[in-house]
Coordinates of C-alpha atoms in Angstrom, one line a residue:
X68 CA 38.2 75.5 236.4
X69 CA 35.7 73.8 238.9
X70 CA 32.6 74.5 240.6
X71 CA 31.1 72.8 243.5
X72 CA 27.8 71.2 243.0
X73 CA 26.0 68.8 245.0
X74 CA 28.9 67.4 246.6
X75 CA 30.6 66.8 243.1
X76 CA 33.3 68.5 241.2
X77 CA 31.9 70.0 237.8
X78 CA 34.5 70.9 235.5
X79 CA 33.9 73.5 232.8
X80 CA 36.2 73.9 230.0
X81 CA 37.6 77.5 230.0
X82 CA 37.8 79.4 226.6
X83 CA 41.0 78.5 224.9
X84 CA 42.7 76.0 227.4
X85 CA 45.6 74.7 225.7
X86 CA 45.2 76.2 222.2
X87 CA 44.3 79.7 220.7
X88 CA 40.5 80.6 220.8
X89 CA 38.9 81.4 217.4
X90 CA 38.6 85.1 218.2
X91 CA 40.6 85.8 214.7
X92 CA 38.6 83.4 212.7
X93 CA 36.6 85.2 209.9
X94 CA 33.0 84.7 209.6
X95 CA 33.0 82.9 206.4
X96 CA 35.5 80.4 207.5
X97 CA 33.5 79.1 210.6
X98 CA 31.7 76.7 208.7
X99 CA 34.8 75.0 207.2
X100 CA 36.6 74.9 210.8
X101 CA 33.6 73.7 212.6
X102 CA 31.5 71.2 210.3
X103 CA 33.8 68.1 211.0
X104 CA 32.8 68.2 214.8
X105 CA 29.2 69.5 214.5
X106 CA 27.5 65.9 214.2
X107 CA 29.6 64.7 216.9
X108 CA 28.6 67.7 219.4
X109 CA 25.1 67.1 218.2
X110 CA 25.5 63.5 219.5
X111 CA 26.9 64.5 222.7
X112 CA 24.3 67.0 223.2
X113 CA 21.4 64.3 222.7
X114 CA 22.8 61.9 225.0
X115 CA 24.7 64.1 227.4
X116 CA 27.0 61.3 227.9
X117 CA 30.5 60.8 226.0
X118 CA 30.6 57.1 225.9
X119 CA 26.9 56.5 224.6
X120 CA 27.5 59.4 222.0
X121 CA 30.8 57.7 221.0
X122 CA 28.8 54.2 220.7
X123 CA 26.5 55.8 218.4
X124 CA 29.1 57.3 216.1
X125 CA 31.2 54.1 216.0
X126 CA 34.4 56.2 217.3
X127 CA 36.5 56.0 220.3
X128 CA 35.6 57.6 223.6
X129 CA 38.9 59.4 223.7
X130 CA 38.8 60.8 220.2
X131 CA 35.2 62.2 220.9
X132 CA 36.2 63.7 224.0
X133 CA 39.5 65.4 222.4
X134 CA 37.1 66.4 219.5
X135 CA 34.8 68.2 221.8
X136 CA 37.5 69.9 223.6
X137 CA 38.9 71.2 220.4
X138 CA 35.4 72.5 219.4
X139 CA 35.2 74.3 222.6
X140 CA 38.9 75.5 222.2
X141 CA 38.0 77.0 218.5
X142 CA 34.7 78.5 219.8
X143 CA 36.2 80.0 222.7
X144 CA 33.1 79.1 224.8
X145 CA 32.4 76.6 227.2
X146 CA 29.7 74.2 225.7
X147 CA 29.9 71.2 228.3
X148 CA 30.0 70.7 232.2
X149 CA 31.7 67.6 232.8
X150 CA 30.4 65.4 235.7
X151 CA 32.8 62.6 236.1
X152 CA 31.9 60.5 233.0
X153 CA 28.7 62.4 232.2
X154 CA 28.3 65.7 230.8
X155 CA 25.6 68.5 230.8
X156 CA 25.0 71.3 228.2
X157 CA 26.0 74.8 229.3
X158 CA 23.6 77.5 228.6
X159 CA 25.7 78.4 225.6
X160 CA 26.0 74.9 224.8
X161 CA 22.3 74.3 224.7
X162 CA 21.6 77.4 222.5
X163 CA 24.5 76.1 220.2
X164 CA 22.9 72.4 220.0
X165 CA 19.6 74.1 219.1
X166 CA 21.1 75.7 216.3
X167 CA 23.5 72.9 215.3
X168 CA 20.4 70.3 215.1
X169 CA 18.4 72.9 212.7
X170 CA 21.5 73.2 210.5
X171 CA 22.2 69.5 210.1
X172 CA 18.5 69.0 209.6
X173 CA 18.9 71.5 206.7
X174 CA 21.9 69.4 205.4
X175 CA 20.0 66.3 205.4
X176 CA 17.0 67.5 203.7
X177 CA 19.3 69.3 201.0
X178 CA 21.0 66.1 200.9
X179 CA 17.9 64.2 200.1
X180 CA 16.5 66.9 197.8
X181 CA 19.6 66.6 195.5
X182 CA 19.4 62.7 195.6
X183 CA 15.6 62.6 194.6
X184 CA 16.6 65.4 192.0
X185 CA 19.1 63.0 190.4
X186 CA 16.8 59.6 190.7
X187 CA 17.0 58.0 187.2
X188 CA 13.4 57.6 187.3
X189 CA 11.9 60.2 189.3
X190 CA 14.4 63.2 189.1
X191 CA 14.0 66.6 188.0
X192 CA 15.1 68.5 184.9
X193 CA 15.3 72.5 185.3
X194 CA 14.1 73.6 181.6
X195 CA 14.0 77.2 180.3
X196 CA 12.2 78.0 177.0
X197 CA 11.1 81.2 175.1
X198 CA 7.7 82.7 175.8
X199 CA 6.2 81.9 172.3
X200 CA 7.2 78.3 173.0
X201 CA 4.9 77.8 176.0
X202 CA 1.5 77.5 175.0
X203 CA 2.1 74.4 172.4
X204 CA 5.8 73.5 171.8
X205 CA 6.9 72.6 175.2
X206 CA 3.6 71.0 176.6
X207 CA 4.0 68.6 173.6
X208 CA 7.4 67.8 174.2
X209 CA 7.1 67.1 177.9
X210 CA 3.9 65.1 177.2
X211 CA 5.9 62.7 174.6
X212 CA 8.8 62.4 176.9
X213 CA 7.0 61.4 179.7
X214 CA 5.4 58.4 177.9
X215 CA 8.8 56.7 178.5
X216 CA 9.8 58.7 181.6
X217 CA 6.4 59.2 183.6
X218 CA 7.8 59.9 186.9
X219 CA 10.5 62.9 185.9
X220 CA 9.7 66.0 187.2
X221 CA 10.3 69.7 185.7
X222 CA 10.9 72.9 187.0
X223 CA 9.9 75.0 183.9
X224 CA 11.0 78.8 183.5
X225 CA 9.9 81.1 180.8
X226 CA 12.2 83.7 179.8
X227 CA 14.3 85.2 176.8
X228 CA 17.8 84.0 175.8
X229 CA 20.1 86.1 177.9
X230 CA 18.3 85.7 180.8
X231 CA 17.9 81.8 180.5
X232 CA 21.9 81.6 179.8
X233 CA 22.5 83.7 182.9
X234 CA 20.5 81.2 184.9
X235 CA 22.3 78.4 183.6
X236 CA 25.4 79.6 184.6
X237 CA 24.0 80.1 188.1
X238 CA 23.1 76.6 188.4
X239 CA 19.3 77.5 188.1
X240 CA 18.7 75.8 184.9
X241 CA 20.0 72.6 183.4
X242 CA 19.2 73.4 179.9
X243 CA 17.2 75.6 177.7
X244 CA 15.5 76.3 174.3
X245 CA 16.3 79.7 172.9
X246 CA 16.8 81.8 169.8
X247 CA 19.0 82.8 168.4
X248 CA 21.5 80.2 169.4
X249 CA 24.0 81.7 171.6
X250 CA 27.9 81.4 170.9
X251 CA 30.2 81.4 174.2
X252 CA 33.1 79.3 175.0
X253 CA 31.4 77.9 178.3
X254 CA 28.4 76.8 176.2
X255 CA 27.4 73.6 174.2
X256 CA 24.5 74.4 171.7
X257 CA 22.9 72.2 169.1
X258 CA 20.5 73.6 166.2
X259 CA 17.2 71.9 166.5
X260 CA 14.8 73.5 164.2
X261 CA 13.9 76.9 162.4
X262 CA 10.9 78.9 162.9
X263 CA 9.5 81.1 160.2
X264 CA 8.8 84.8 161.1
X265 CA 5.8 86.5 159.5
X266 CA 5.3 90.3 158.9
X267 CA 2.0 90.9 160.9
X268 CA -0.3 93.8 159.9
X269 CA -3.6 94.9 160.7
X270 CA -6.6 93.5 159.0
X271 CA -7.4 96.7 157.3
X272 CA -3.9 97.4 156.4
X273 CA -3.0 98.2 152.6
X274 CA -0.7 95.0 152.5
X275 CA -3.6 92.7 154.3
X276 CA -4.8 91.3 151.2
X277 CA -1.4 89.9 150.1
X278 CA -0.1 86.3 151.1
X279 CA 3.9 87.4 150.6
X280 CA 5.6 90.6 150.7
X281 CA 8.9 91.8 150.9
X282 CA 10.2 93.4 153.9
X283 CA 11.2 96.5 152.2
X284 CA 7.7 97.0 151.3
X285 CA 7.0 97.8 155.3
X286 CA 10.0 100.2 155.7
X287 CA 7.7 103.1 156.3
X288 CA 5.6 101.3 158.7
X289 CA 5.6 102.1 162.3
X290 CA 7.0 98.7 164.0
X291 CA 6.1 97.2 167.4
X292 CA 8.9 95.0 168.9
X293 CA 10.3 93.5 171.8
X294 CA 12.8 95.2 174.1
X295 CA 16.3 95.5 173.2
X296 CA 18.3 92.4 174.7
X297 CA 15.4 90.0 173.4
X298 CA 16.6 87.6 170.4
X299 CA 13.4 88.4 168.5
X300 CA 14.4 92.3 168.8
X301 CA 18.0 91.5 167.7
X302 CA 16.7 89.6 164.7
X303 CA 14.1 92.2 163.7
X304 CA 16.9 94.7 163.5
X305 CA 18.9 92.5 161.5
X306 CA 16.2 91.9 158.9
X307 CA 15.2 95.2 158.6
X308 CA 18.8 96.2 157.7
X309 CA 19.3 93.6 155.3
X310 CA 16.0 94.9 153.6
X311 CA 17.6 98.3 153.8
X312 CA 16.2 100.2 156.3
X313 CA 16.1 101.0 160.1
X314 CA 12.8 100.2 161.5
X315 CA 10.7 103.0 163.1
X316 CA 9.8 101.7 166.7
X317 CA 6.5 102.7 168.0
X318 CA 6.1 100.2 170.8
X319 CA 8.4 98.1 172.9
X320 CA 7.1 95.4 174.8
X321 CA 8.3 92.0 176.7
X322 CA 5.6 89.5 175.3
X323 CA 5.0 88.3 171.7
X324 CA 1.3 87.8 171.9
X325 CA 1.0 91.3 173.5
X326 CA 2.6 92.7 170.4
X327 CA 0.3 90.8 168.2
X328 CA -2.7 92.6 169.9
X329 CA -1.2 96.1 169.4
X330 CA -0.6 95.1 165.6
X331 CA -4.3 94.0 165.7
X332 CA -5.5 97.3 167.4
X333 CA -3.8 99.1 164.3
X334 CA -0.7 100.4 166.0
X335 CA 2.0 99.0 163.8
X336 CA 3.4 96.0 162.1
X337 CA 5.7 93.5 163.6
X338 CA 8.0 90.5 162.7
X339 CA 6.6 87.6 164.6
X340 CA 6.5 83.8 164.9
X341 CA 3.3 82.0 164.4
X342 CA 0.4 83.1 166.5
X343 CA -0.7 81.3 169.6
X344 CA -4.3 82.1 169.1
X345 CA -5.3 83.5 165.6
X346 CA -6.6 87.1 165.7
X347 CA -9.2 87.8 163.1
X348 CA -8.1 91.4 163.1
X349 CA -4.4 90.8 162.1
X350 CA -2.9 88.9 159.2
X351 CA 0.3 87.0 158.6
X352 CA 2.1 87.9 155.5
X353 CA 5.2 85.4 154.6
X354 CA 8.3 87.5 154.2
X355 CA 10.2 86.5 150.8
X356 CA 13.1 88.8 151.2
X357 CA 15.3 88.7 153.1
X358 CA 14.4 85.2 154.4
X359 CA 12.9 85.4 157.8
X360 CA 13.5 82.5 160.0
X361 CA 15.0 82.2 163.3
X362 CA 16.9 79.2 164.5
X363 CA 15.8 77.1 167.6
X364 CA 18.5 75.4 169.5
X365 CA 19.0 73.9 172.8
X366 CA 22.1 75.1 175.1
X367 CA 23.7 73.8 178.1
X368 CA 27.0 74.6 180.1
X369 CA 29.9 72.8 179.0
X370 CA 31.7 70.4 181.4
X371 CA 28.7 70.2 183.8
X372 CA 27.8 66.7 184.6
X373 CA 24.4 65.6 183.9
X374 CA 22.0 63.8 186.1
X375 CA 20.3 60.8 184.4
X376 CA 16.9 62.7 184.0
X377 CA 18.6 65.5 182.5
X378 CA 20.8 63.5 180.0
X379 CA 17.7 61.4 179.0
X380 CA 15.8 64.6 178.1
X381 CA 18.7 66.0 176.3
X382 CA 18.8 62.9 174.1
X383 CA 15.4 63.2 173.7
X384 CA 15.3 66.9 172.4
X385 CA 18.4 66.2 169.9
X386 CA 16.3 63.1 168.7
X387 CA 13.6 65.4 167.6
X388 CA 15.6 67.7 165.3
X389 CA 13.4 69.1 162.4
X390 CA 10.2 68.0 164.2
X391 CA 9.4 70.6 166.7
X392 CA 5.4 71.5 166.9
X393 CA 4.4 74.6 166.2
X394 CA 7.6 76.0 164.7
X395 CA 6.1 77.1 161.5
X396 CA 8.9 75.8 159.3
X397 CA 9.5 77.1 155.8
X398 CA 7.4 75.7 153.0
X399 CA 9.0 74.7 149.6
X400 CA 7.7 78.0 148.1
X401 CA 7.9 80.4 150.6
X402 CA 11.1 82.0 149.0
X403 CA 9.3 83.0 145.9
X404 CA 8.7 86.6 145.2
X405 CA 5.0 87.9 145.7

């Protein structure tokens, strides 16, 4: 199809010339169909000259011309008006070029971002951990790791175990510290340490002057616990069952230190790890029976390749087995009866 203009013929490629238009292409398939030619079109749009664009791209002019014709045919839209050896963008071509430039820019930024995250010296580790490890354990770990890797960056996520596992499966986390240690065919897990759990009672409680207690002695007490789905809640239920009773749940929450505050206010008792901040209005009693500990482990997805920073941090964690700060490991006499 030709149009007169300034004494020259201007040829506009008609939709579907020589090939079927892309009317039947499903929306999700357009990216795969068009992506090989988008950078070529962007170059043509910048120069509005096939020869100069071909020179920039390092491809034969004939190859680029055929690619543009194919792009227009796939879209079923005229993008270029031919003026002899020169070309100009049609209104549709100009609108398409703006979108293509934005898309290519996003791809370029995304490529630079993932390259930066994988940089051996200054890459990023997406690291998940339990709320109870936030104030002391994780800061101490990262501080020690960065003594040898000062430029590595961290994206930190505090959550509960099931949520962190799901985030790893979605690609949002590289690895996580969790308890209990999960069992799933798509996960690799390693035990790192164990953390003692205490029976926490109000300062004026009948057991408050004791140092050690059997969990069965709290069978009639109201318990404050985490909500179902949290690892510490599951462990509380298991330990109480081993002690011969089902806990009477008075309050459920999402954060262990909030539970400690409820205990301090005289609203119940709880099985909790060591306190982040000691409360004079609560007492932590060693549980002698059953053995009240939770295992701390690291988990990651099986078969997922590690960037250098992630591999380095993983080796660092595995090298600190049994030496985690603030985990409240069992003392030699902790298993004795009161």
